[in-house]
Tab-separated table of C-alpha atoms in Angstrom:
chain	number	residue	atom	x	y	z
A	1	UNK	CA	30.307	-90.852	9.140
A	2	UNK	CA	31.146	-94.027	11.008
A	3	UNK	CA	32.406	-91.962	13.753
A	4	UNK	CA	34.209	-93.169	17.288
A	5	UNK	CA	33.399	-92.028	20.702
A	6	UNK	CA	36.616	-89.736	20.079
A	7	UNK	CA	35.639	-88.546	16.866
A	8	UNK	CA	32.161	-87.316	18.474
A	9	UNK	CA	33.792	-85.847	21.219
A	10	UNK	CA	36.361	-83.732	18.843
A	11	UNK	CA	33.491	-82.851	16.362
A	12	UNK	CA	31.493	-81.528	19.578
A	13	UNK	CA	34.150	-79.948	21.160
A	14	UNK	CA	35.465	-77.975	18.152
A	15	UNK	CA	32.275	-76.906	17.131
A	16	UNK	CA	32.781	-78.830	13.622
A	17	UNK	CA	30.099	-79.335	11.032
A	18	UNK	CA	29.846	-83.476	10.291
A	19	UNK	CA	31.341	-83.851	7.020
A	20	UNK	CA	31.743	-87.084	4.379
A	21	UNK	CA	35.077	-88.724	4.491
A	22	UNK	CA	37.414	-87.366	2.054
A	23	UNK	CA	37.106	-89.945	-0.449
A	24	UNK	CA	33.484	-88.762	-1.309
A	25	UNK	CA	34.853	-85.507	-3.251
A	26	UNK	CA	36.178	-88.374	-5.607
A	27	UNK	CA	32.821	-90.340	-5.780
A	28	UNK	CA	31.299	-87.024	-5.944
A	29	UNK	CA	33.864	-86.116	-9.015
A	30	UNK	CA	32.578	-89.737	-11.051
A	31	UNK	CA	29.022	-89.001	-10.480
A	32	UNK	CA	29.663	-85.721	-11.753
A	33	UNK	CA	31.266	-86.454	-14.920
A	34	UNK	CA	29.309	-89.204	-15.860
A	35	UNK	CA	26.337	-87.304	-15.863
A	36	UNK	CA	28.061	-84.444	-17.663
A	37	UNK	CA	28.946	-87.305	-20.590
A	38	UNK	CA	25.022	-88.190	-20.527
A	39	UNK	CA	24.412	-84.628	-20.796
A	40	UNK	CA	26.419	-84.242	-23.641
A	41	UNK	CA	25.369	-87.302	-25.023
A	42	UNK	CA	21.388	-86.880	-24.874
A	43	UNK	CA	20.112	-86.109	-28.648
A	44	UNK	CA	16.305	-85.145	-27.196
A	45	UNK	CA	16.076	-82.301	-24.329
A	46	UNK	CA	12.259	-83.993	-23.183
A	47	UNK	CA	13.352	-87.527	-21.880
A	48	UNK	CA	13.477	-88.667	-18.570
A	49	UNK	CA	16.640	-88.568	-19.101
A	50	UNK	CA	17.512	-85.638	-19.483
A	51	UNK	CA	15.675	-84.858	-16.486
A	52	UNK	CA	17.403	-86.513	-14.007
A	53	UNK	CA	20.856	-86.131	-15.343
A	54	UNK	CA	21.427	-82.647	-14.378
A	55	UNK	CA	20.002	-83.600	-10.734
A	56	UNK	CA	23.149	-86.429	-10.829
A	57	UNK	CA	25.384	-83.432	-11.669
A	58	UNK	CA	23.905	-81.951	-8.643
A	59	UNK	CA	24.382	-84.617	-6.307
A	60	UNK	CA	28.204	-85.111	-7.265
A	61	UNK	CA	28.747	-80.839	-6.791
A	62	UNK	CA	26.932	-81.620	-3.659
A	63	UNK	CA	28.831	-84.607	-2.665
A	64	UNK	CA	32.158	-82.691	-3.445
A	65	UNK	CA	30.958	-80.069	-1.151
A	66	UNK	CA	29.921	-81.998	2.219
A	67	UNK	CA	33.485	-84.212	1.530
A	68	UNK	CA	36.181	-83.309	4.073
A	69	UNK	CA	39.484	-81.749	2.838
A	70	UNK	CA	42.547	-83.971	3.422
A	71	UNK	CA	42.801	-82.029	6.660
A	72	UNK	CA	39.639	-80.715	7.761
A	73	UNK	CA	40.320	-78.506	10.761
A	74	UNK	CA	38.876	-74.816	12.309
A	75	UNK	CA	40.035	-72.782	9.763
A	76	UNK	CA	38.519	-74.916	6.565
A	77	UNK	CA	35.308	-74.697	8.807
A	78	UNK	CA	35.568	-71.006	9.225
A	79	UNK	CA	36.142	-70.176	5.298
A	80	UNK	CA	33.229	-73.128	4.225
A	81	UNK	CA	31.163	-70.570	6.398
A	82	UNK	CA	32.435	-67.791	5.019
A	83	UNK	CA	31.680	-68.818	1.468
A	84	UNK	CA	28.506	-70.077	2.009
A	85	UNK	CA	27.341	-66.998	3.892
A	86	UNK	CA	28.531	-65.260	0.758
A	87	UNK	CA	27.602	-66.872	-1.791
A	88	UNK	CA	23.987	-66.916	0.041
A	89	UNK	CA	23.792	-63.016	0.029
A	90	UNK	CA	25.165	-62.888	-3.772
A	91	UNK	CA	22.368	-64.690	-5.096
A	92	UNK	CA	19.675	-62.950	-2.734
A	93	UNK	CA	21.077	-60.194	-4.598
A	94	UNK	CA	20.790	-61.285	-8.051
A	95	UNK	CA	17.044	-62.402	-6.952
A	96	UNK	CA	16.381	-58.908	-5.712
A	97	UNK	CA	18.123	-56.862	-8.837
A	98	UNK	CA	17.555	-58.919	-11.570
A	99	UNK	CA	13.854	-57.672	-12.133
A	100	UNK	CA	15.456	-54.135	-12.501
A	101	UNK	CA	18.355	-55.360	-14.594
A	102	UNK	CA	15.975	-57.155	-16.972
A	103	UNK	CA	13.728	-53.982	-17.478
A	104	UNK	CA	17.051	-51.608	-17.704
A	105	UNK	CA	19.056	-53.821	-20.150
A	106	UNK	CA	15.231	-54.988	-22.422
A	107	UNK	CA	16.622	-58.621	-21.289
A	108	UNK	CA	13.811	-61.071	-22.206
A	109	UNK	CA	15.451	-64.430	-20.795
A	110	UNK	CA	12.754	-66.121	-18.826
A	111	UNK	CA	14.088	-66.738	-14.931
A	112	UNK	CA	16.215	-69.437	-14.257
A	113	UNK	CA	14.550	-72.778	-12.738
A	114	UNK	CA	15.812	-73.531	-8.937
A	115	UNK	CA	18.093	-76.699	-10.417
A	116	UNK	CA	19.770	-73.960	-12.408
A	117	UNK	CA	20.125	-71.525	-9.039
A	118	UNK	CA	21.232	-74.394	-6.806
A	119	UNK	CA	23.817	-75.893	-9.458
A	120	UNK	CA	25.545	-71.945	-10.476
A	121	UNK	CA	25.193	-71.437	-6.219
A	122	UNK	CA	27.329	-74.579	-5.640
A	123	UNK	CA	29.852	-73.959	-8.241
A	124	UNK	CA	30.047	-70.214	-7.438
A	125	UNK	CA	30.373	-71.986	-3.380
A	126	UNK	CA	33.142	-73.987	-4.761
A	127	UNK	CA	35.117	-71.261	-6.474
A	128	UNK	CA	34.857	-69.044	-3.366
A	129	UNK	CA	35.899	-71.767	-1.326
A	130	UNK	CA	38.761	-72.490	-3.246
A	131	UNK	CA	40.423	-69.037	-3.484
A	132	UNK	CA	39.636	-68.159	0.098
A	133	UNK	CA	41.726	-71.721	0.734
A	134	UNK	CA	43.878	-70.290	-1.731
A	135	UNK	CA	44.805	-66.620	-0.014
A	136	UNK	CA	44.319	-67.413	3.613
B	1	UNK	CA	46.379	-60.592	18.670
B	2	UNK	CA	49.869	-61.368	19.159
B	3	UNK	CA	52.124	-64.754	19.042
B	4	UNK	CA	55.159	-66.029	19.739
B	5	UNK	CA	54.700	-69.201	17.701
B	6	UNK	CA	57.331	-68.202	15.075
B	7	UNK	CA	59.895	-67.438	18.119
B	8	UNK	CA	58.781	-70.929	19.803
B	9	UNK	CA	59.208	-72.637	16.860
B	10	UNK	CA	62.387	-71.187	16.195
B	11	UNK	CA	63.557	-72.107	19.514
B	12	UNK	CA	62.652	-75.846	18.763
B	13	UNK	CA	63.678	-75.825	15.252
B	14	UNK	CA	59.894	-76.483	14.109
B	15	UNK	CA	58.747	-76.100	10.889
B	16	UNK	CA	54.663	-75.004	10.622
B	17	UNK	CA	54.443	-77.937	8.891
B	18	UNK	CA	55.837	-80.242	12.363
B	19	UNK	CA	53.644	-78.030	14.390
B	20	UNK	CA	50.522	-78.111	12.003
B	21	UNK	CA	51.219	-82.267	12.205
B	22	UNK	CA	51.702	-82.046	16.142
B	23	UNK	CA	48.535	-80.156	16.435
B	24	UNK	CA	46.076	-82.048	13.288
B	25	UNK	CA	45.742	-78.993	10.974
B	26	UNK	CA	46.924	-77.649	8.014
B	27	UNK	CA	49.720	-75.625	7.584
B	28	UNK	CA	48.109	-73.220	6.353
B	29	UNK	CA	45.979	-72.582	8.953
B	30	UNK	CA	49.614	-72.020	11.055
B	31	UNK	CA	50.869	-69.699	8.904
B	32	UNK	CA	47.505	-67.552	9.544
B	33	UNK	CA	48.118	-67.432	12.734
B	34	UNK	CA	50.925	-66.558	12.729
B	35	UNK	CA	50.576	-63.893	10.470
B	36	UNK	CA	47.724	-62.857	12.514
B	37	UNK	CA	44.746	-63.079	9.911
B	38	UNK	CA	43.130	-66.051	12.344
B	39	UNK	CA	42.398	-65.895	16.048
B	40	UNK	CA	42.365	-69.931	17.250
B	41	UNK	CA	40.016	-71.364	19.157
B	42	UNK	CA	40.691	-72.003	22.854
B	43	UNK	CA	41.421	-75.537	22.283
B	44	UNK	CA	43.949	-75.016	19.386
B	45	UNK	CA	45.826	-72.429	21.319
B	46	UNK	CA	45.909	-74.743	24.704
B	47	UNK	CA	47.536	-77.201	22.084
B	48	UNK	CA	49.549	-75.046	20.107
B	49	UNK	CA	51.176	-73.889	23.861
B	50	UNK	CA	51.255	-77.414	25.001
B	51	UNK	CA	53.532	-78.227	22.172
B	52	UNK	CA	56.009	-75.415	23.246
B	53	UNK	CA	55.389	-76.265	26.884
B	54	UNK	CA	54.051	-73.315	27.659
B	55	UNK	CA	50.876	-71.605	29.179
B	56	UNK	CA	48.778	-69.743	26.344
B	57	UNK	CA	49.234	-66.286	27.820
B	58	UNK	CA	53.193	-66.634	26.655
B	59	UNK	CA	52.324	-67.597	23.736
B	60	UNK	CA	49.759	-65.043	22.661
B	61	UNK	CA	49.325	-61.519	24.086
B	62	UNK	CA	46.052	-59.595	23.561
B	63	UNK	CA	46.376	-56.089	21.753
B	64	UNK	CA	44.883	-52.850	22.227
B	65	UNK	CA	42.822	-53.681	19.544
B	66	UNK	CA	41.497	-56.879	20.496
């Protein structure tokens, strides 16, 4: 975040995407946890809090995604890219296929909101990134 | 790409973790390079070769499939 000249050169030379410091993972986790607790505690589904809280959950997930690993290197950057690319193509595939599958299975569930799509994308990204790192 | 990192490490009695620390990457990255699952960038290849005081060509070899 507060890059020195040396860090800036390192980022440029190694073609690394600028990410947040590692402790943002914990910040994200705390935000997610608090938002999760609030989501469970909310009684009325239509008040302001119930609209804001999922956004905070999303913010927590985003902060975790954007935080560096303990040892961030060029390979983890490649794995991030792979995970993002895979999820992006998967979501597009699902959006294309969904109307067809709805017709076949006569599913009347309404289309998910953009918030839910992005939430699922980020969760799936974390799962894919985790397994890519585990089995690299 | 064929690599002689494992051999060079053995000569210096170095672990993957030691080498990873020397070139500031994760141990898993060194493991992937040794196993041929990942081809390092020029900068990383130069750094690795530098640790062993060799040239990049002495550490990494192109294969017919490359």
